[in-house]
mmCIF file of C-alpha atoms in Angstrom:
data_model
loop_
_atom_site.group_PDB
_atom_site.id
_atom_site.type_symbol
_atom_site.label_atom_id
_atom_site.label_comp_id
_atom_site.label_asym_id
_atom_site.label_seq_id
_atom_site.Cartn_x
_atom_site.Cartn_y
_atom_site.Cartn_z
ATOM 1 C CA UNK A 1 -18.468 -1.772 -12.003
ATOM 2 C CA UNK A 2 -22.110 -2.581 -12.597
ATOM 3 C CA UNK A 3 -24.926 -0.020 -12.567
ATOM 4 C CA UNK A 4 -26.161 -1.047 -9.121
ATOM 5 C CA UNK A 5 -22.747 -0.580 -7.530
ATOM 6 C CA UNK A 6 -22.231 2.727 -9.325
ATOM 7 C CA UNK A 7 -25.565 3.987 -8.006
ATOM 8 C CA UNK A 8 -24.605 2.875 -4.491
ATOM 9 C CA UNK A 9 -21.415 4.921 -4.674
ATOM 10 C CA UNK A 10 -23.232 7.918 -6.163
ATOM 11 C CA UNK A 11 -25.635 7.921 -3.224
ATOM 12 C CA UNK A 12 -22.773 7.591 -0.755
ATOM 13 C CA UNK A 13 -21.033 10.575 -2.360
ATOM 14 C CA UNK A 14 -24.069 12.662 -1.440
ATOM 15 C CA UNK A 15 -23.903 11.927 2.294
ATOM 16 C CA UNK A 16 -22.742 14.518 4.787
ATOM 17 C CA UNK A 17 -20.268 12.148 6.475
ATOM 18 C CA UNK A 18 -18.543 11.450 3.162
ATOM 19 C CA UNK A 19 -18.322 15.154 2.352
ATOM 20 C CA UNK A 20 -16.812 15.914 5.736
ATOM 21 C CA UNK A 21 -14.168 13.189 5.386
ATOM 22 C CA UNK A 22 -13.152 14.377 1.906
ATOM 23 C CA UNK A 23 -12.937 17.999 3.067
ATOM 24 C CA UNK A 24 -10.809 16.890 6.008
ATOM 25 C CA UNK A 25 -8.462 15.067 3.602
ATOM 26 C CA UNK A 26 -8.136 18.204 1.456
ATOM 27 C CA UNK A 27 -7.437 20.294 4.546
ATOM 28 C CA UNK A 28 -4.810 17.832 5.745
ATOM 29 C CA UNK A 29 -3.183 17.922 2.302
ATOM 30 C CA UNK A 30 -2.858 21.713 2.515
ATOM 31 C CA UNK A 31 -1.413 21.317 6.008
ATOM 32 C CA UNK A 32 1.184 18.825 4.742
ATOM 33 C CA UNK A 33 2.316 21.165 1.974
ATOM 34 C CA UNK A 34 2.534 23.989 4.517
ATOM 35 C CA UNK A 35 4.713 21.887 6.817
ATOM 36 C CA UNK A 36 7.123 20.504 4.207
ATOM 37 C CA UNK A 37 9.100 22.204 1.482
ATOM 38 C CA UNK A 38 9.181 19.405 -1.074
ATOM 39 C CA UNK A 39 6.998 16.370 -0.321
ATOM 40 C CA UNK A 40 6.801 13.467 -2.765
ATOM 41 C CA UNK A 41 3.607 11.551 -3.537
ATOM 42 C CA UNK A 42 4.045 7.770 -3.792
ATOM 43 C CA UNK A 43 1.843 6.410 -6.589
ATOM 44 C CA UNK A 44 1.214 2.741 -7.396
ATOM 45 C CA UNK A 45 -1.718 3.289 -9.756
ATOM 46 C CA UNK A 46 -4.067 1.547 -7.314
ATOM 47 C CA UNK A 47 -7.430 2.983 -6.323
ATOM 48 C CA UNK A 48 -6.215 4.589 -3.080
ATOM 49 C CA UNK A 49 -3.208 6.341 -4.571
ATOM 50 C CA UNK A 50 -5.388 7.369 -7.535
ATOM 51 C CA UNK A 51 -7.722 9.172 -5.127
ATOM 52 C CA UNK A 52 -4.706 10.641 -3.326
ATOM 53 C CA UNK A 53 -3.272 11.920 -6.624
ATOM 54 C CA UNK A 54 -6.529 13.536 -7.744
ATOM 55 C CA UNK A 55 -7.224 15.009 -4.331
ATOM 56 C CA UNK A 56 -3.702 16.488 -4.182
ATOM 57 C CA UNK A 57 -3.281 17.720 -7.756
ATOM 58 C CA UNK A 58 -6.859 18.603 -8.739
ATOM 59 C CA UNK A 59 -8.776 19.333 -5.535
ATOM 60 C CA UNK A 60 -6.026 20.893 -3.425
ATOM 61 C CA UNK A 61 -4.322 22.421 -6.468
ATOM 62 C CA UNK A 62 -0.786 21.024 -6.146
ATOM 63 C CA UNK A 63 -0.584 19.960 -9.786
ATOM 64 C CA UNK A 64 3.209 20.219 -9.825
ATOM 65 C CA UNK A 65 3.660 17.695 -7.008
ATOM 66 C CA UNK A 66 6.543 15.287 -7.628
ATOM 67 C CA UNK A 67 5.458 11.658 -7.875
ATOM 68 C CA UNK A 68 7.401 8.424 -7.372
ATOM 69 C CA UNK A 69 6.320 5.175 -9.038
ATOM 70 C CA UNK A 70 8.258 1.907 -8.878
ATOM 71 C CA UNK A 71 8.024 -0.464 -11.842
ATOM 72 C CA UNK A 72 7.837 -3.978 -10.354
ATOM 73 C CA UNK A 73 9.506 -5.578 -13.353
ATOM 74 C CA UNK A 74 8.568 -9.221 -13.933
ATOM 75 C CA UNK A 75 5.778 -8.984 -11.363
ATOM 76 C CA UNK A 76 4.230 -5.837 -12.797
ATOM 77 C CA UNK A 77 0.468 -6.115 -13.241
ATOM 78 C CA UNK A 78 -0.174 -5.826 -17.001
ATOM 79 C CA UNK A 79 -1.014 -2.279 -17.998
ATOM 80 C CA UNK A 80 -0.226 -0.783 -14.593
ATOM 81 C CA UNK A 81 2.740 1.324 -15.729
ATOM 82 C CA UNK A 82 0.811 2.633 -18.735
ATOM 83 C CA UNK A 83 -2.086 3.515 -16.458
ATOM 84 C CA UNK A 84 0.236 5.379 -14.084
ATOM 85 C CA UNK A 85 1.648 7.500 -16.896
ATOM 86 C CA UNK A 86 -1.765 8.139 -18.454
ATOM 87 C CA UNK A 87 -3.449 9.113 -15.201
ATOM 88 C CA UNK A 88 -0.640 11.457 -14.129
ATOM 89 C CA UNK A 89 -0.721 13.072 -17.576
ATOM 90 C CA UNK A 90 -4.460 13.575 -17.207
ATOM 91 C CA UNK A 91 -4.634 14.655 -13.565
ATOM 92 C CA UNK A 92 -1.317 16.421 -12.984
ATOM 93 C CA UNK A 93 2.043 16.037 -11.300
ATOM 94 C CA UNK A 94 5.691 15.496 -12.194
ATOM 95 C CA UNK A 95 6.235 11.742 -12.525
ATOM 96 C CA UNK A 96 9.446 9.828 -11.785
ATOM 97 C CA UNK A 97 9.376 6.127 -12.726
ATOM 98 C CA UNK A 98 12.155 3.834 -11.589
ATOM 99 C CA UNK A 99 12.822 0.095 -11.601
ATOM 100 C CA UNK A 100 15.747 -2.088 -10.543
ATOM 101 C CA UNK A 101 17.859 -4.912 -11.892
ATOM 102 C CA UNK A 102 16.595 -7.117 -9.062
ATOM 103 C CA UNK A 103 12.935 -6.514 -9.952
ATOM 104 C CA UNK A 104 13.612 -7.674 -13.507
ATOM 105 C CA UNK A 105 15.680 -10.742 -12.578
ATOM 106 C CA UNK A 106 14.213 -14.248 -12.696
ATOM 107 C CA UNK A 107 16.011 -15.017 -9.440
ATOM 108 C CA UNK A 108 13.801 -12.643 -7.467
ATOM 109 C CA UNK A 109 10.649 -14.592 -8.396
ATOM 110 C CA UNK A 110 11.700 -17.162 -5.775
ATOM 111 C CA UNK A 111 12.330 -14.624 -3.014
ATOM 112 C CA UNK A 112 9.913 -13.856 -0.194
ATOM 113 C CA UNK A 113 8.400 -10.390 -0.439
ATOM 114 C CA UNK A 114 9.934 -9.998 -3.867
ATOM 115 C CA UNK A 115 7.260 -7.635 -5.189
ATOM 116 C CA UNK A 116 9.071 -4.558 -3.920
ATOM 117 C CA UNK A 117 12.596 -5.697 -4.720
ATOM 118 C CA UNK A 118 14.552 -2.492 -5.247
ATOM 119 C CA UNK A 119 11.722 -0.106 -4.309
ATOM 120 C CA UNK A 120 13.538 1.542 -1.423
ATOM 121 C CA UNK A 121 16.946 1.805 -3.038
ATOM 122 C CA UNK A 122 15.469 3.635 -6.014
ATOM 123 C CA UNK A 123 13.314 5.803 -3.779
ATOM 124 C CA UNK A 124 16.168 6.935 -1.521
ATOM 125 C CA UNK A 125 18.370 7.711 -4.503
ATOM 126 C CA UNK A 126 15.681 9.975 -5.945
ATOM 127 C CA UNK A 127 14.823 11.460 -2.552
ATOM 128 C CA UNK A 128 18.393 12.659 -2.097
ATOM 129 C CA UNK A 129 18.613 13.861 -5.684
ATOM 130 C CA UNK A 130 15.305 15.773 -5.544
ATOM 131 C CA UNK A 131 15.533 16.891 -1.880
ATOM 132 C CA UNK A 132 12.254 15.256 -0.933
ATOM 133 C CA UNK A 133 11.557 15.846 2.752
ATOM 134 C CA UNK A 134 8.356 13.787 3.197
ATOM 135 C CA UNK A 135 6.393 10.979 1.567
ATOM 136 C CA UNK A 136 2.668 11.385 0.933
ATOM 137 C CA UNK A 137 1.071 7.934 1.043
ATOM 138 C CA UNK A 138 -2.316 6.532 0.082
ATOM 139 C CA UNK A 139 -2.427 4.291 3.151
ATOM 140 C CA UNK A 140 -5.860 3.882 4.767
ATOM 141 C CA UNK A 141 -6.724 2.496 8.191
ATOM 142 C CA UNK A 142 -9.630 0.584 6.649
ATOM 143 C CA UNK A 143 -7.216 -1.720 4.803
ATOM 144 C CA UNK A 144 -5.652 -3.588 7.716
ATOM 145 C CA UNK A 145 -4.883 -3.407 11.429
ATOM 146 C CA UNK A 146 -1.239 -2.697 10.657
ATOM 147 C CA UNK A 147 -2.122 0.280 8.475
ATOM 148 C CA UNK A 148 -4.714 1.483 10.953
ATOM 149 C CA UNK A 149 -2.147 1.534 13.753
ATOM 150 C CA UNK A 150 0.606 3.066 11.648
ATOM 151 C CA UNK A 151 -1.035 6.520 11.601
ATOM 152 C CA UNK A 152 -3.451 8.377 13.874
ATOM 153 C CA UNK A 153 -6.268 10.034 11.936
ATOM 154 C CA UNK A 154 -8.633 10.408 14.888
ATOM 155 C CA UNK A 155 -7.804 14.041 15.654
ATOM 156 C CA UNK A 156 -7.713 17.360 13.838
ATOM 157 C CA UNK A 157 -4.055 17.202 12.848
ATOM 158 C CA UNK A 158 -2.968 15.384 9.688
ATOM 159 C CA UNK A 159 -1.772 11.782 10.143
ATOM 160 C CA UNK A 160 2.008 12.133 10.096
ATOM 161 C CA UNK A 161 4.617 9.582 11.104
ATOM 162 C CA UNK A 162 7.672 11.626 12.017
ATOM 163 C CA UNK A 163 11.123 10.185 11.395
ATOM 164 C CA UNK A 164 14.519 11.821 11.488
ATOM 165 C CA UNK A 165 15.452 10.497 8.048
ATOM 166 C CA UNK A 166 12.157 10.783 6.258
ATOM 167 C CA UNK A 167 8.642 11.596 7.383
ATOM 168 C CA UNK A 168 5.483 10.003 5.974
ATOM 169 C CA UNK A 169 2.019 11.565 5.814
ATOM 170 C CA UNK A 170 -1.287 9.849 5.035
ATOM 171 C CA UNK A 171 -4.038 12.418 4.330
ATOM 172 C CA UNK A 172 -6.632 9.823 3.233
ATOM 173 C CA UNK A 173 -5.957 7.463 6.154
ATOM 174 C CA UNK A 174 -9.473 8.021 7.551
ATOM 175 C CA UNK A 175 -11.361 7.333 4.305
ATOM 176 C CA UNK A 176 -13.347 4.114 4.038
ATOM 177 C CA UNK A 177 -13.261 1.791 1.039
ATOM 178 C CA UNK A 178 -16.728 3.012 0.099
ATOM 179 C CA UNK A 179 -15.472 6.607 0.353
ATOM 180 C CA UNK A 180 -12.702 5.781 -2.115
ATOM 181 C CA UNK A 181 -15.055 4.277 -4.682
ATOM 182 C CA UNK A 182 -17.549 7.102 -4.175
ATOM 183 C CA UNK A 183 -14.782 9.630 -4.828
ATOM 184 C CA UNK A 184 -13.745 7.782 -8.007
ATOM 185 C CA UNK A 185 -17.330 7.695 -9.286
ATOM 186 C CA UNK A 186 -18.120 11.276 -8.259
ATOM 187 C CA UNK A 187 -15.066 12.642 -10.069
ATOM 188 C CA UNK A 188 -15.308 10.364 -13.098
ATOM 189 C CA UNK A 189 -11.861 8.865 -12.572
ATOM 190 C CA UNK A 190 -10.761 6.016 -14.786
ATOM 191 C CA UNK A 191 -9.133 3.165 -12.853
ATOM 192 C CA UNK A 192 -7.098 0.072 -13.704
ATOM 193 C CA UNK A 193 -9.051 -2.819 -15.235
ATOM 194 C CA UNK A 194 -7.996 -5.234 -12.494
ATOM 195 C CA UNK A 195 -10.618 -3.817 -10.129
ATOM 196 C CA UNK A 196 -13.543 -4.700 -12.383
ATOM 197 C CA UNK A 197 -12.062 -8.131 -13.088
ATOM 198 C CA UNK A 198 -11.471 -8.886 -9.393
ATOM 199 C CA UNK A 199 -14.783 -7.281 -8.464
ATOM 200 C CA UNK A 200 -16.540 -9.778 -10.716
ATOM 201 C CA UNK A 201 -14.656 -12.677 -9.117
ATOM 202 C CA UNK A 202 -15.396 -11.510 -5.570
ATOM 203 C CA UNK A 203 -18.898 -10.326 -6.417
ATOM 204 C CA UNK A 204 -18.176 -7.001 -4.715
ATOM 205 C CA UNK A 205 -16.078 -3.971 -5.707
ATOM 206 C CA UNK A 206 -15.528 -3.275 -2.002
ATOM 207 C CA UNK A 207 -14.074 -6.716 -1.249
ATOM 208 C CA UNK A 208 -10.904 -6.460 0.841
ATOM 209 C CA UNK A 209 -8.982 -8.518 -1.686
ATOM 210 C CA UNK A 210 -9.926 -6.236 -4.583
ATOM 211 C CA UNK A 211 -6.634 -4.390 -4.768
ATOM 212 C CA UNK A 212 -3.774 -3.801 -7.156
ATOM 213 C CA UNK A 213 -0.681 -5.610 -5.909
ATOM 214 C CA UNK A 214 2.195 -7.256 -7.723
ATOM 215 C CA UNK A 215 1.429 -10.193 -9.998
ATOM 216 C CA UNK A 216 1.667 -13.703 -8.507
ATOM 217 C CA UNK A 217 3.264 -12.328 -5.336
ATOM 218 C CA UNK A 218 3.774 -14.657 -2.364
ATOM 219 C CA UNK A 219 3.803 -11.613 -0.093
ATOM 220 C CA UNK A 220 0.081 -11.182 -0.742
ATOM 221 C CA UNK A 221 -0.828 -14.864 -0.957
ATOM 222 C CA UNK A 222 -3.049 -14.533 2.127
ATOM 223 C CA UNK A 223 -5.285 -12.310 -0.006
ATOM 224 C CA UNK A 224 -5.417 -14.889 -2.776
ATOM 225 C CA UNK A 225 -3.049 -12.941 -5.039
ATOM 226 C CA UNK A 226 -1.710 -16.048 -6.760
ATOM 227 C CA UNK A 227 -5.115 -17.559 -7.482
ATOM 228 C CA UNK A 228 -6.533 -14.239 -8.631
ATOM 229 C CA UNK A 229 -3.629 -13.563 -10.984
ATOM 230 C CA UNK A 230 -4.070 -17.039 -12.488
ATOM 231 C CA UNK A 231 -7.702 -16.265 -13.349
ATOM 232 C CA UNK A 232 -7.161 -12.729 -14.625
ATOM 233 C CA UNK A 233 -3.728 -12.886 -16.264
ATOM 234 C CA UNK A 234 -3.137 -16.601 -16.974
ATOM 235 C CA UNK A 235 -0.371 -16.270 -19.592
ATOM 236 C CA UNK A 236 1.727 -13.875 -17.492
ATOM 237 C CA UNK A 237 1.192 -15.976 -14.372
ATOM 238 C CA UNK A 238 2.140 -19.180 -16.178
ATOM 239 C CA UNK A 239 5.402 -17.578 -17.302
ATOM 240 C CA UNK A 240 6.253 -16.922 -13.642
ATOM 241 C CA UNK A 241 5.294 -20.490 -12.714
ATOM 242 C CA UNK A 242 7.643 -21.762 -15.404
ATOM 243 C CA UNK A 243 10.489 -19.781 -13.789
ATOM 244 C CA UNK A 244 9.735 -21.413 -10.433
ATOM 245 C CA UNK A 245 9.628 -24.893 -11.927
ATOM 246 C CA UNK A 246 12.913 -24.424 -13.767
ATOM 247 C CA UNK A 247 14.546 -23.443 -10.481
#
């Protein structure tokens, strides 16, 4: 992040609208913990879930919140798992990291949507073991139409998607991308290196494609994930290409 962008986010953090949206997110987080006995925070290590983690553990004070992170195996972005562990150790929370045989198999590199291979099986196993009764997600409506329509953050009640098996809540659903970066700058939060690297390629930290996804993932090819991973992590990406060519 260059000095000009940092200053832009610092100024945004001083606006009344930003303050109101952050306070609403904190209030919704308290509401979620009042409604559920043992919610679990889903944490990828991306910028949105980083803000969610800090807001939950540091701002709202739930520093013993249980956290689920899925290790994407062969498609893991370099350094992402280390960043997850470091940031949770610094900010707070009780971290559970899981992976799967499928995520670490060369066969899954050829599968569509392979980036989350095994995510749900590992999650449900832990959810039953730990008695989690809700998922707290870092989904924001600003990211896509699908995510905008998935939750309703237009009213006073927290955005909650009720389901008989497992309910999901999204307390930062209403935050903008600029809000997220302003929060990171305001609170001095370290973030994964991929954002600066992609920000340089896009020429804008707020670019829609500046996100942490799985490496060389066809699921996110519409966002240029394959091309971006080739520029930023060429050796790791070439190893995955070699697997495809062998098959």
